[in-house]
Coordinates of C-alpha atoms and ligand atoms in Angstrom, one line a residue:
M1350 CA 19.5 2.2 5.1
T1351 CA 17.1 1.0 8.6
L1352 CA 13.5 1.8 8.0
V1353 CA 12.0 2.5 11.1
H1354 CA 8.9 -0.1 11.0
G1355 CA 7.5 0.4 15.2
G1356 CA 8.9 -3.1 16.5
Q1357 CA 11.7 -1.1 17.8
L1358 CA 11.2 -1.4 21.5
Q1359 CA 14.1 -2.2 23.0
Q1360 CA 15.6 0.4 21.8
V1361 CA 12.9 2.5 22.5
A1362 CA 12.9 1.5 25.8
L1363 CA 16.8 2.1 26.5
Q1364 CA 15.9 6.4 25.4
Y1365 CA 13.3 6.7 27.3
A1366 CA 15.3 4.7 30.1
R1367 CA 11.8 2.4 31.4
P1368 CA 12.3 -1.6 31.3
I1369 CA 11.2 -3.1 28.9
V1370 CA 8.4 -5.0 31.0
E1371 CA 6.5 -1.3 31.6
W1372 CA 6.6 -0.5 28.3
L1373 CA 2.7 -1.2 26.4
D1374 CA 3.9 -2.7 22.6
L1375 CA 1.2 -0.9 20.6
S1376 CA 3.2 0.2 17.5
T1377 CA 2.7 -3.0 15.3
G1378 CA -0.5 -3.8 14.1
I1379 CA 0.6 -7.5 14.9
S1380 CA -3.1 -9.2 16.9
P1381 CA -3.1 -9.1 21.1
S1382 CA -3.1 -12.4 20.8
S1383 CA -1.4 -14.9 19.1
Y1384 CA -2.1 -18.3 17.7
P1385 CA -1.1 -21.1 21.0
I1386 CA 1.7 -23.0 20.0
P1387 CA 0.9 -26.2 20.5
S1388 CA 3.6 -29.2 21.5
I1389 CA 5.6 -29.6 18.5
P1390 CA 6.6 -33.1 18.2
T1391 CA 10.6 -33.3 18.0
P1392 CA 11.2 -34.9 15.1
V1393 CA 10.3 -31.6 13.5
W1394 CA 13.1 -29.7 15.1
Q1395 CA 15.5 -32.1 14.7
Q1396 CA 15.2 -32.8 10.9
L1397 CA 15.9 -30.3 7.9
P1398 CA 12.8 -28.7 6.9
Q1399 CA 11.2 -30.2 3.3
P1400 CA 8.7 -27.8 2.2
S1401 CA 5.2 -29.1 3.7
Q1402 CA 2.4 -30.8 1.3
S1403 CA 0.7 -30.6 4.4
L1404 CA 0.4 -26.9 4.9
V1405 CA 0.4 -26.1 1.1
K1406 CA -2.7 -27.7 1.6
A1407 CA -4.5 -25.6 4.5
A1408 CA -2.9 -22.6 3.2
K1409 CA -5.1 -23.3 -0.1
L1410 CA -8.6 -24.1 2.0
Y1411 CA -7.4 -20.6 3.9
Y1412 CA -6.7 -18.2 1.4
A1413 CA -9.2 -19.8 -1.7
T1414 CA -6.3 -20.0 -4.4
T1415 CA -4.9 -22.6 -5.7
N1416 CA -1.4 -21.7 -6.7
I1417 CA 0.6 -20.6 -3.4
V1418 CA 4.2 -21.3 -0.9
A1419 CA 5.8 -20.3 2.1
T1420 CA 8.3 -18.4 2.4
S1421 CA 10.3 -17.1 5.5
G1422 CA 7.2 -14.6 6.1
S1423 CA 5.8 -11.5 3.0
Q1424 CA 8.8 -9.6 3.6
A1425 CA 11.3 -12.2 2.3
V1426 CA 9.4 -12.2 -0.9
I1427 CA 9.3 -8.2 -0.9
K1428 CA 12.4 -8.4 -0.7
Q1429 CA 13.2 -10.7 -3.8
L1430 CA 10.5 -9.7 -6.3
P1431 CA 12.3 -6.6 -7.8
T1432 CA 15.0 -9.7 -8.5
V1433 CA 13.0 -12.2 -9.3
F1434 CA 11.3 -9.2 -12.1
K1435 CA 14.7 -8.6 -13.2
Q1436 CA 15.1 -10.7 -15.6
H1437 CA 11.8 -10.9 -17.1
V1438 CA 12.0 -7.4 -17.4
A1439 CA 13.1 -4.1 -18.4
E1440 CA 15.2 -1.9 -15.3
Q1441 CA 13.9 0.8 -16.9
T1442 CA 9.6 -0.2 -16.0
T1443 CA 8.5 1.8 -14.4
V1444 CA 7.2 0.1 -10.6
W1445 CA 4.4 2.5 -9.4
L1446 CA 4.3 3.0 -5.3
P1447 CA 1.5 3.9 -3.7
Q1448 CA 2.8 7.1 -1.4
I1449 CA 1.9 6.2 2.3
G1450 CA 2.6 2.3 2.9
Y1451 CA 5.0 0.1 3.8
K1452 CA 8.4 1.2 2.9
E1453 CA 9.7 -2.3 2.5
H1454 CA 8.3 -2.5 -0.7
E1455 CA 9.9 1.3 -1.9
R1456 CA 13.3 0.0 -0.6
A1457 CA 13.7 -2.8 -2.3
W1458 CA 12.5 -1.4 -6.0
R1459 CA 15.2 1.1 -5.8
E1460 CA 18.0 -1.2 -4.6
Q1461 CA 17.5 -3.1 -8.0
G1462 CA 17.8 -0.1 -10.1
F1463 CA 13.8 0.5 -11.3
T1464 CA 11.5 3.8 -12.1
I1465 CA 9.8 4.2 -9.4
Q1466 CA 6.4 6.1 -9.8
Q1467 CA 4.6 6.8 -6.2
Y1468 CA 0.9 7.0 -6.7
T1469 CA -1.3 8.7 -3.6
H1470 CA -4.9 7.8 -6.3
L1471 CA -4.5 4.2 -7.9
P1472 CA -2.9 5.0 -11.3
T1473 CA -5.5 5.2 -14.0
S1474 CA -5.7 3.6 -17.6
A1475 CA -3.4 6.4 -19.3
Q1476 CA -1.2 6.7 -16.5
L1477 CA -0.2 3.2 -16.9
T1478 CA 2.5 1.9 -19.3
A1479 CA 3.1 -0.9 -21.2
H1480 CA 5.6 -3.3 -18.7
C1481 CA 4.8 -1.8 -16.0
I1482 CA 4.3 -2.4 -11.8
V1483 CA 2.4 -1.5 -10.0
V1484 CA 2.8 -2.0 -6.3
V1485 CA -0.4 -1.7 -4.2
I1486 CA -0.9 -2.9 -0.1
N1487 CA -4.3 -4.0 0.0
P1488 CA -6.0 -3.0 3.2
N1489 CA -3.2 -0.2 3.0
N1490 CA -0.8 0.1 5.9
P1491 CA -1.1 2.6 8.0
T1492 CA -3.9 4.4 6.2
G1493 CA -6.4 1.9 6.0
E1494 CA -7.7 2.8 3.1
L1495 CA -9.0 -0.6 1.9
F1496 CA -9.8 -0.7 -2.4
S1497 CA -12.5 -3.6 -3.0
R1498 CA -11.7 -6.6 -5.0
N1499 CA -14.1 -4.7 -8.4
T1500 CA -11.5 -2.0 -8.3
L1501 CA -9.3 -4.0 -8.3
L1502 CA -10.4 -6.3 -10.8
A1503 CA -10.3 -3.3 -12.7
L1504 CA -7.1 -2.2 -12.8
L1505 CA -5.6 -5.8 -12.8
D1506 CA -7.8 -5.8 -16.3
N1507 CA -5.8 -2.6 -17.8
I1508 CA -2.5 -3.9 -16.5
Q1509 CA -3.3 -6.7 -18.4
M1510 CA -3.9 -5.6 -21.5
L1511 CA -0.5 -3.3 -21.4
K1512 CA 1.3 -7.0 -19.7
G1513 CA 2.2 -5.5 -17.0
W1514 CA 1.9 -7.3 -13.3
L1515 CA -0.1 -6.4 -10.2
I1516 CA 1.4 -7.2 -6.6
L1517 CA -1.2 -6.8 -4.1
D1518 CA 0.4 -7.0 -0.7
E1519 CA -2.9 -8.8 1.6
A1520 CA -1.0 -8.4 5.1
F1521 CA -3.3 -6.8 6.1
M1522 CA -7.2 -9.0 4.7
D1523 CA -7.6 -11.5 7.3
V1524 CA -9.8 -9.0 9.2
V1525 CA -11.3 -7.4 6.3
E1526 CA -14.8 -9.0 6.7
P1527 CA -15.7 -9.8 3.5
S1528 CA -13.0 -9.9 2.3
Q1529 CA -11.9 -8.3 -0.4
S1530 CA -9.1 -9.9 -1.6
I1531 CA -9.1 -10.9 -4.8
I1532 CA -5.8 -14.0 -4.3
A1533 CA -8.1 -16.4 -6.2
H1534 CA -7.3 -15.1 -9.2
T1535 CA -3.6 -15.8 -9.5
D1536 CA -3.3 -18.3 -11.9
N1537 CA -3.3 -15.2 -14.0
P1538 CA 0.4 -14.7 -14.3
H1539 CA -0.8 -10.9 -14.0
L1540 CA -1.0 -11.1 -10.3
L1541 CA 0.9 -12.0 -7.3
V1542 CA -0.7 -11.4 -4.2
L1543 CA 1.0 -11.7 -0.8
R1544 CA -0.4 -12.6 2.9
S1545 CA 1.0 -12.5 6.1
V1546 CA 1.0 -14.9 9.5
G1547 CA 2.5 -12.1 11.4
K1548 CA 0.0 -9.8 12.1
F1549 CA -4.4 -11.9 12.1
F1550 CA -2.4 -15.2 13.8
G1551 CA -0.2 -12.4 16.0
L1552 CA 2.8 -14.6 15.0
A1553 CA 5.5 -12.7 13.5
G1554 CA 8.1 -14.1 14.9
I1555 CA 8.0 -17.7 14.0
R1556 CA 8.2 -15.4 9.9
L1557 CA 6.4 -17.2 7.9
G1558 CA 3.9 -15.6 4.9
F1559 CA 3.0 -16.8 1.2
L1560 CA 2.7 -16.1 -2.2
S1561 CA -0.1 -16.8 -4.7
A1562 CA 1.1 -15.9 -7.6
H1563 CA 0.9 -18.1 -11.5
Q1564 CA 3.8 -20.8 -11.3
Q1565 CA 5.9 -19.0 -13.2
W1566 CA 6.5 -16.7 -10.6
L1567 CA 6.4 -19.4 -7.7
Q1568 CA 9.8 -21.3 -9.8
A1569 CA 11.0 -17.9 -10.5
L1570 CA 11.2 -17.2 -7.3
E1571 CA 12.8 -20.6 -5.3
T1572 CA 15.4 -20.7 -7.8
L1573 CA 16.3 -17.4 -5.2
S1574 CA 15.6 -19.3 -2.6
S1575 CA 17.9 -21.5 -0.6
P1576 CA 17.2 -25.4 0.5
W1577 CA 15.4 -24.9 4.2
E1578 CA 14.3 -20.9 4.4
V1579 CA 11.6 -21.8 6.0
N1580 CA 11.7 -23.8 9.3
G1581 CA 10.3 -27.0 9.7
P1582 CA 8.3 -25.6 13.5
A1583 CA 6.7 -22.5 12.0
Q1584 CA 5.1 -24.8 9.6
Y1585 CA 3.9 -27.3 12.1
I1586 CA 2.4 -23.6 13.1
T1587 CA 1.0 -22.3 10.4
E1588 CA -0.7 -25.7 8.7
K1589 CA -2.3 -25.9 12.8
A1590 CA -2.9 -21.9 13.3
L1591 CA -4.9 -21.8 8.7
M1592 CA -7.0 -25.0 9.9
D1593 CA -8.2 -24.4 13.0
T1594 CA -11.5 -22.2 12.5
Q1595 CA -13.0 -22.0 15.6
W1596 CA -10.4 -20.7 16.4
Q1597 CA -10.2 -18.0 13.8
Q1598 CA -13.6 -17.6 14.1
Q1599 CA -13.0 -16.2 18.3
Q1600 CA -10.2 -13.8 16.9
L1601 CA -12.3 -12.6 14.6
L1602 CA -14.7 -10.9 17.0
S1603 CA -12.3 -10.4 19.5
L1604 CA -9.8 -8.3 17.4
T1605 CA -12.5 -6.5 16.2
A1606 CA -14.5 -5.8 19.2
L1607 CA -11.4 -4.7 20.3
S1608 CA -10.7 -2.6 17.6
A1609 CA -14.1 -0.6 18.3
A1610 CA -12.8 0.2 21.3
L1611 CA -9.1 1.6 21.0
E1612 CA -11.8 3.5 17.9
L1613 CA -13.8 4.8 19.8
L1614 CA -11.8 5.6 22.7
L1615 CA -9.5 7.9 20.0
M1616 CA -12.8 9.4 18.7
T1617 CA -12.7 10.5 22.2
T1618 CA -9.6 11.7 23.0
F1619 CA -8.2 13.3 20.5
D1620 CA -12.3 14.1 18.6
C1621 CA -10.9 14.0 15.1
P1622 CA -11.1 10.2 12.3
V1623 CA -9.7 7.3 13.1
A1624 CA -8.6 5.1 9.9
G1625 CA -7.3 1.5 10.1
S1626 CA -8.4 -2.1 10.2
A1627 CA -9.2 -4.2 12.8
L1628 CA -4.9 -5.1 13.1
F1629 CA -4.1 -1.1 14.1
K1630 CA -6.1 2.3 14.1
S1631 CA -5.0 5.4 12.9
I1632 CA -4.8 8.9 13.9
R1633 CA -3.5 12.2 11.7
L1634 CA -2.8 14.4 14.6
D1635 CA -0.7 18.0 13.3
N1636 CA 1.8 17.1 17.3
A1637 CA 2.2 13.4 16.0
P1638 CA 5.9 14.0 17.4
A1639 CA 4.3 15.6 20.7
V1640 CA 2.1 13.4 20.4
Y1641 CA 4.2 10.1 19.9
A1642 CA 7.0 11.9 22.7
L1643 CA 4.5 12.9 25.6
L1644 CA 3.5 8.5 25.4
C1645 CA 6.5 6.8 25.1
Q1646 CA 7.3 9.2 28.9
Q1647 CA 4.4 7.2 30.2
G1648 CA 5.3 3.9 28.5
I1649 CA 3.6 3.5 25.6
Y1650 CA 5.3 2.7 22.4
V1651 CA 3.3 3.9 19.1
R1652 CA 4.3 4.1 15.9
L1653 CA 4.8 8.1 14.7
C1654 CA 4.8 7.0 10.9
D1655 CA 7.4 8.3 8.6
E1656 CA 5.3 11.2 7.4
Q1657 CA 5.5 12.7 10.6
N1658 CA 2.5 14.1 10.3
A1659 CA 0.5 10.4 12.2
L1660 CA 0.3 8.6 14.5
R1661 CA -0.7 4.0 15.3
F1662 CA -1.9 2.9 17.2
G1663 CA -1.8 -1.4 17.2
I1664 CA -4.8 -2.9 18.8
P1665 CA -3.9 -3.3 22.8
D1666 CA -6.0 -6.1 24.8
Q1667 CA -8.4 -5.4 27.7
N1668 CA -5.6 -4.4 29.9
G1669 CA -3.6 -2.6 27.6
L1670 CA -6.8 -0.9 26.7
A1671 CA -7.2 0.5 30.3
K1672 CA -3.3 1.3 30.7
L1673 CA -3.8 3.9 26.6
T1674 CA -7.4 5.1 28.7
K1675 CA -5.4 6.0 31.9
V1676 CA -2.4 7.6 30.7
L1677 CA -4.4 9.8 26.9
Q1678 CA -6.7 11.5 30.2
L1679 CA -2.5 12.2 31.3
L1680 CA -2.1 14.2 27.9
P1681 CA -2.5 18.0 27.7
K1682 CA -5.8 19.7 26.2
Ligands
PLP874 C1 1.5 -4.0 4.8 C2 2.9 -5.4 5.7 N1 3.6 -6.4 4.4 C3 4.6 -6.9 4.7 C4 4.7 -7.0 5.9 C5 6.2 -7.6 6.3 O1 5.2 -9.0 7.3 P1 5.8 -10.8 7.3 O2 7.0 -10.3 6.4 O3 5.5 -10.0 8.7 O4 5.1 -11.9 6.4 C6 4.3 -5.2 6.9 C7 5.1 -5.2 8.1 O5 5.3 -5.4 9.2 C8 3.4 -4.5 6.0 O6 3.4 -3.7 7.1

C-alpha cells in the first residue's frame, strides 16, 4: 500500500497537465528555504561512509541529549522500530497511535502484526496496560497539536510504571519556541525520540534523521541496519547545519514571519481557525477536496489530509505567498 503524504508533484503535475516548473508546491511541511550546501571535500564522495563522531558531537549539542545516532531519515527508524520491538515484547502488545497524524507509524506497526489502538486524546493511565507502546507526534502533523513537556513527562511516568515505552516523533519540534522537547530524558530506556533534519533545515532530500534513545535501543537498531546506510555527503552537510547557530536563528525568524503571513491569509480567505506550526498551516473545510482541486487547477499543490476534511499548506516564500494570495482571490465565495 502506498500512502499519500504530499511531495508527489510529478504525479499531480501529470494529472493536471501542467509542467512542473509552473507549480507552487506547498504539499509538504518542509521549509521553503534550506541550509546552503557547503562545498563537500572529494574524499567524502569517494569513501564509504563511516558513522561520523563529529556529526554525533554536533547532534548532541544541537538536540541537547547524550544518546543519539544518525539514521537515513527519521522515516527509516519509523519503519524499523516495530521489528526492533518485536524482539522485546509480545505481538499482542497494544500500540497507541494518534488517529490523525503521519500514517507511516501506523503502517509500520500494523505490518509487524501489533494490536493498534487509536487515540484522539492522549490515553489516560486507566486506559494503558502493561508493556504498552504509545506513539506521540509532537507537534502533530497535520493538526499542529502540541503537548507540553510536563504532559509528556507525566505520561512517561505512567508508561514507565507499566514497563511500557513512549515513542516520540519530534520531526517538527525545531520551530517550537520555547521548546517542549523531552529529548534530554532519553537516558530513560522507556523513551525513544525521533528527530528530522528534513523539515526545519529544508534538507529532506539528503535523507538524514536521528534517533535518541537508551544505548540498548540504539544498539538493537544498529543490528538491523546494513553498513553505509547514512551517506557521507549527508553527514557532512548535516554536521555543518547543526553547528551553524547563526543560520538557525535567521531561519527561525524567517519561518516565523512567513508562517504568520500564511496564517493571516488563510484566516481572512476562509474565515476559519488556522492550526499548525511554523512549518505548515492546516484548516478544516467541509469542501476540502473541491478546494484542493481548484487550487491544483491554478498550479498550487497543497496537501489534502487523509480524512478529506482539511487542507495543509506548507509555508510559501514571499513569491509563493504573492501567487497564493492571487489564486485564493479567484476562489468562488
Ligand atoms: C511527523 C513526521 N515524522 C517523520 C517524518 C519523516 O521525515 P524524514 O524521514 O524526512 O525525517 C515525516 C515526514 O513527512 C513526518 O511528517
